[in-house]
PDB file of C-alpha atoms in Angstrom:
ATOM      1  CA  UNK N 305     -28.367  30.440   3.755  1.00  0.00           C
ATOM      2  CA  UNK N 306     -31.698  28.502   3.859  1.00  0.00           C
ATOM      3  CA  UNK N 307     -31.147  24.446   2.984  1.00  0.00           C
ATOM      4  CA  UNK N 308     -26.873  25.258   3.433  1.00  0.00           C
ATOM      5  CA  UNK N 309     -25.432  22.791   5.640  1.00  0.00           C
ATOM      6  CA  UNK N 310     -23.792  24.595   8.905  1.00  0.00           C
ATOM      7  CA  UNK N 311     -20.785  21.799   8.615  1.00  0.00           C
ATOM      8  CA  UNK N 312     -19.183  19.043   5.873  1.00  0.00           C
ATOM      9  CA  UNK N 313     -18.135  15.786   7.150  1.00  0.00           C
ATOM     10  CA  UNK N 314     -14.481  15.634   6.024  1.00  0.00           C
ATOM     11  CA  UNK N 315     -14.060  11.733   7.024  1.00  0.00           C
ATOM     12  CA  UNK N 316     -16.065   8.775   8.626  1.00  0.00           C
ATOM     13  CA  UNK N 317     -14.509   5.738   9.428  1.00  0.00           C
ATOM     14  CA  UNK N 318     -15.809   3.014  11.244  1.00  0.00           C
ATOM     15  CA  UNK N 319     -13.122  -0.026  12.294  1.00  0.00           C
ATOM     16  CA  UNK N 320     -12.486  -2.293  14.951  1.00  0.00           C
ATOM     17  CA  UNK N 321     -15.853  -1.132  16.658  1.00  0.00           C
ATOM     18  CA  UNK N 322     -14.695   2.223  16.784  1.00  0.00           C
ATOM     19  CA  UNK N 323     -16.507   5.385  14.821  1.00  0.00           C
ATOM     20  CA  UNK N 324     -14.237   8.121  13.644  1.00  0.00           C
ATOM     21  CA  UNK N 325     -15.533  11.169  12.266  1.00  0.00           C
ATOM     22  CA  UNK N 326     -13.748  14.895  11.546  1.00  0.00           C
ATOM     23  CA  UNK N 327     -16.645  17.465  10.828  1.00  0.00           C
ATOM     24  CA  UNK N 328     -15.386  21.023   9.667  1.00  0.00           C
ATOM     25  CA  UNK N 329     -17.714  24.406  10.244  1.00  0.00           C
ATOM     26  CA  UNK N 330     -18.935  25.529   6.881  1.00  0.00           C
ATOM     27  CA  UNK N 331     -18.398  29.642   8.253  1.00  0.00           C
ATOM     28  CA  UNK N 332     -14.915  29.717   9.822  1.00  0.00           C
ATOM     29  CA  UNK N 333     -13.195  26.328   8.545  1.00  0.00           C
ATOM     30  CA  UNK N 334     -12.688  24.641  12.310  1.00  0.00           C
ATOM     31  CA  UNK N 335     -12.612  21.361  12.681  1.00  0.00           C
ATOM     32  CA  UNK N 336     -14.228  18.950  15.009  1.00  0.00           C
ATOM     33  CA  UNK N 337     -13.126  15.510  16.082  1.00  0.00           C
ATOM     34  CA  UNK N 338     -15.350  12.635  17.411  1.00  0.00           C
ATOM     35  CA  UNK N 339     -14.651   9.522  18.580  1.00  0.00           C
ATOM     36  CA  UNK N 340     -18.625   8.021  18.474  1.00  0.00           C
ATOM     37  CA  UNK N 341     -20.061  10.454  20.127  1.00  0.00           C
ATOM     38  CA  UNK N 342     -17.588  12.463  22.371  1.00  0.00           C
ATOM     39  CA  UNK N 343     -15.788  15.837  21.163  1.00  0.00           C
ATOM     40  CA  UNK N 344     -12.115  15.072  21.329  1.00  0.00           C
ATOM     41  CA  UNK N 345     -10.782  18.081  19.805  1.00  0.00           C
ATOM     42  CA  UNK N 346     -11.832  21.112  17.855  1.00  0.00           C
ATOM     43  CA  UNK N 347      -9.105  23.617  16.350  1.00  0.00           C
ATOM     44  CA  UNK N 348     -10.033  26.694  14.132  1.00  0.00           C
ATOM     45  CA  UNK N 349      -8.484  27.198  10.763  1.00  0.00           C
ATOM     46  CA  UNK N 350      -5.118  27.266  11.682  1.00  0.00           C
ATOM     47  CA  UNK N 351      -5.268  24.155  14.159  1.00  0.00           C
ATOM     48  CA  UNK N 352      -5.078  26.169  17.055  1.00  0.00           C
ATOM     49  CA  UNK N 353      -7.201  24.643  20.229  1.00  0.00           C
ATOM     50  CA  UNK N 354     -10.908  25.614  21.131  1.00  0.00           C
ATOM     51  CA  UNK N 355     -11.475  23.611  24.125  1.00  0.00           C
ATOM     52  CA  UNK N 356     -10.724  24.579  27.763  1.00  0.00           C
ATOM     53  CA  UNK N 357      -9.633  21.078  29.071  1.00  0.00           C
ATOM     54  CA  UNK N 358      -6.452  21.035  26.420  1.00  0.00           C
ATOM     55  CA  UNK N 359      -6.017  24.566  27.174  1.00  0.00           C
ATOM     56  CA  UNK N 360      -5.529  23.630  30.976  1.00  0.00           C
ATOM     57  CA  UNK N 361      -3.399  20.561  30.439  1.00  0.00           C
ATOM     58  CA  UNK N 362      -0.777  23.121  27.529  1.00  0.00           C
ATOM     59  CA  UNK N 363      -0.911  25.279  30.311  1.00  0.00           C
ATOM     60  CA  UNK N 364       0.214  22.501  33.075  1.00  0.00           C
ATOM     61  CA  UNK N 365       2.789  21.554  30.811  1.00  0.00           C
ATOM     62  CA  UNK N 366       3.917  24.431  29.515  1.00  0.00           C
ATOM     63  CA  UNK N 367       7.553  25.042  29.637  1.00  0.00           C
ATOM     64  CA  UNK N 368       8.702  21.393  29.606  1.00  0.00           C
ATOM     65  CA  UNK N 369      10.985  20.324  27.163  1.00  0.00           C
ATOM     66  CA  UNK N 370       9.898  17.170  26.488  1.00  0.00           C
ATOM     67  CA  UNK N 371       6.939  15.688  27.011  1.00  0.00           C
ATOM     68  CA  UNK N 372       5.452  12.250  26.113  1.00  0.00           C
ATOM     69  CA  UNK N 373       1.775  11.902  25.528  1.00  0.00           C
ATOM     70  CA  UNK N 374      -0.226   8.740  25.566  1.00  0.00           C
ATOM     71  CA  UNK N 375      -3.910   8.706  23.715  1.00  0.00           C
ATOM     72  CA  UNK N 376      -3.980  11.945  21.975  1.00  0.00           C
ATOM     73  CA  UNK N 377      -6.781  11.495  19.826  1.00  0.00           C
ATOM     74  CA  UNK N 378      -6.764  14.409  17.419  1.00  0.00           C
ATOM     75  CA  UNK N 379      -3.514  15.981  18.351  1.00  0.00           C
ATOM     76  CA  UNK N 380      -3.928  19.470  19.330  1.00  0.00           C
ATOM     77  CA  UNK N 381      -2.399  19.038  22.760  1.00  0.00           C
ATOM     78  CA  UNK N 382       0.312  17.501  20.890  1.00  0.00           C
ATOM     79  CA  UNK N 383       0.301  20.521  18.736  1.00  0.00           C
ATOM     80  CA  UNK N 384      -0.149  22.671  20.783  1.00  0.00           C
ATOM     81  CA  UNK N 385       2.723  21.965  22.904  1.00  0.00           C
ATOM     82  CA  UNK N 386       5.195  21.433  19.882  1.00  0.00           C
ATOM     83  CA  UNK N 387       4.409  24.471  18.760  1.00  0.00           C
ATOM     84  CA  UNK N 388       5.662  26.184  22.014  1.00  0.00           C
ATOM     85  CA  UNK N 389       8.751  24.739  21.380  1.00  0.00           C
ATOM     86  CA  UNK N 390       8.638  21.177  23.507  1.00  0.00           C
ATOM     87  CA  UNK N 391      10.001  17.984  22.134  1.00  0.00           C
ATOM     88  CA  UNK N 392       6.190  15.844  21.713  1.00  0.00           C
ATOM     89  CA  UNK N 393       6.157  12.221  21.430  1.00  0.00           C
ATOM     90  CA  UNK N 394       2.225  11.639  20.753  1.00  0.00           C
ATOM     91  CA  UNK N 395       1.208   7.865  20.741  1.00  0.00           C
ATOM     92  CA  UNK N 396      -2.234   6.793  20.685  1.00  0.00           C
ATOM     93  CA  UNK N 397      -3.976   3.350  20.968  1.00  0.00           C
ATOM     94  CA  UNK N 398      -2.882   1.294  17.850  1.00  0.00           C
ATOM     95  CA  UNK N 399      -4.617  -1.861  18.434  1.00  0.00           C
ATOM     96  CA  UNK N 400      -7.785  -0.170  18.011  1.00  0.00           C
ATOM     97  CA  UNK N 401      -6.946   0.891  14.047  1.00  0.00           C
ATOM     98  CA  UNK N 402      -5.045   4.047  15.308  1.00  0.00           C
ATOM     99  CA  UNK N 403      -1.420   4.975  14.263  1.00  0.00           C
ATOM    100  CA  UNK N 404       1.637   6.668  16.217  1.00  0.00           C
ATOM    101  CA  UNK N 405       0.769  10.462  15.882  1.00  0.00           C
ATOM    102  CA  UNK N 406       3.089  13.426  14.663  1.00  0.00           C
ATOM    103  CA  UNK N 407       2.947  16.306  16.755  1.00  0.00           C
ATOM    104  CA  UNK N 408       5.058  18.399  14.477  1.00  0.00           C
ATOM    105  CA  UNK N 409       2.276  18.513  12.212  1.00  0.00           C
ATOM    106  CA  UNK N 410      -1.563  20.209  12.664  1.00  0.00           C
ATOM    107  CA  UNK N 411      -3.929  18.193  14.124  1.00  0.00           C
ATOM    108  CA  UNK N 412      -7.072  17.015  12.070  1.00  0.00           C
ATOM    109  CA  UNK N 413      -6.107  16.504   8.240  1.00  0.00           C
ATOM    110  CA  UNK N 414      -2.378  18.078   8.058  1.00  0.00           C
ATOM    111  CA  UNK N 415      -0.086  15.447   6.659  1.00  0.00           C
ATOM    112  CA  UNK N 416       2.034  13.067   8.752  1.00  0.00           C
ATOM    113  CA  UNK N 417       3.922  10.269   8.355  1.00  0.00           C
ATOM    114  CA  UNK N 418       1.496   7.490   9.479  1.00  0.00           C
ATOM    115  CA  UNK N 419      -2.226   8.642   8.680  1.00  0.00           C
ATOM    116  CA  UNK N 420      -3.903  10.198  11.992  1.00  0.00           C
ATOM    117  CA  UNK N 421      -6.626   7.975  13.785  1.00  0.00           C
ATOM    118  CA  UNK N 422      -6.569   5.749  10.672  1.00  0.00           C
ATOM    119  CA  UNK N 423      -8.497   8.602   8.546  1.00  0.00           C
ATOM    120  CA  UNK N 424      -8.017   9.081   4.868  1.00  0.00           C
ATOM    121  CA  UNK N 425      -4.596  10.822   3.927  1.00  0.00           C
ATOM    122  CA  UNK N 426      -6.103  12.907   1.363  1.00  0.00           C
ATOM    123  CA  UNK N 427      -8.172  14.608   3.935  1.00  0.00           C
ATOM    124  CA  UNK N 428      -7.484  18.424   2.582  1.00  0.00           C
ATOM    125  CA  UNK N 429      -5.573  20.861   4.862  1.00  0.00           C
ATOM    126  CA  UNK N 430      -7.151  23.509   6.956  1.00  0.00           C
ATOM    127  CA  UNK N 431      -8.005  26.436   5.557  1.00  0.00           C
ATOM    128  CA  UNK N 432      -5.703  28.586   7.397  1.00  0.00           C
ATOM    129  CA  UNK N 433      -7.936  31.071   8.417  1.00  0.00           C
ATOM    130  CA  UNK N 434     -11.723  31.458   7.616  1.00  0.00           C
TER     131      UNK N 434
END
């Protein structure tokens, strides 16, 4: 695959002196978030979590039937924990361009009812597997 980019940047958005960008792996459709330039999240096709810190803190929480997070940058925590049946209520830092996050949905591009981390809303949908 010589001169084949290994990822596609899905959105960039710079605002309030904050950079936003949501990168997605060319051979297996994952997706990576950064916020400048720290990793915040990375979920394969079917937004399930890649990285061990969010795996401990699901696992910390697991079980509990509600849970309120605050600053959940891309969401699979949120999503994660939804998804094993918990009541999420994901907020993240609004005064910095961000928006109230929807943990019933994917993390990184699935829709919501406020756009995610102030990115496009027609960012497509994973690919649900690669």
């Amino acid at each position: 695959m010589s001169g084949t980019a290994v990822m596609k940047v899905l959105a960039h958005r710079s605002e309030n002196g904050r950079s936003v960008r949501v990168v997605e792996y060319r051979f297996d459709g994952s997706r990576l978030y950064f916020e400048g330039p720290s990793l915040y999240t990375h979920v394969d096709a079917n937004g399930t979590n890649q990285l061990d810190y969010i795996a401990a803190m699901g696992q910390a929480m697991a079980g509990k039937p509600s849970v309120l997070l605050l600053g959940t940058a891309g969401g699979a925590l949120a999503t994660q924990l939804s998804r094993a049946g918990a009541s999420v209520t994901a907020v993240d830092d609004c005064s910095a361009g961000c928006c109230q996050s929807n943990a019933n949905s994917s993390p990184l591009g699935r829709s919501s009812p406020k756009p995610e981390l102030a990115l496009p809303n027609d960012l497509p949908p994973l690919s649900q597997g690669g």
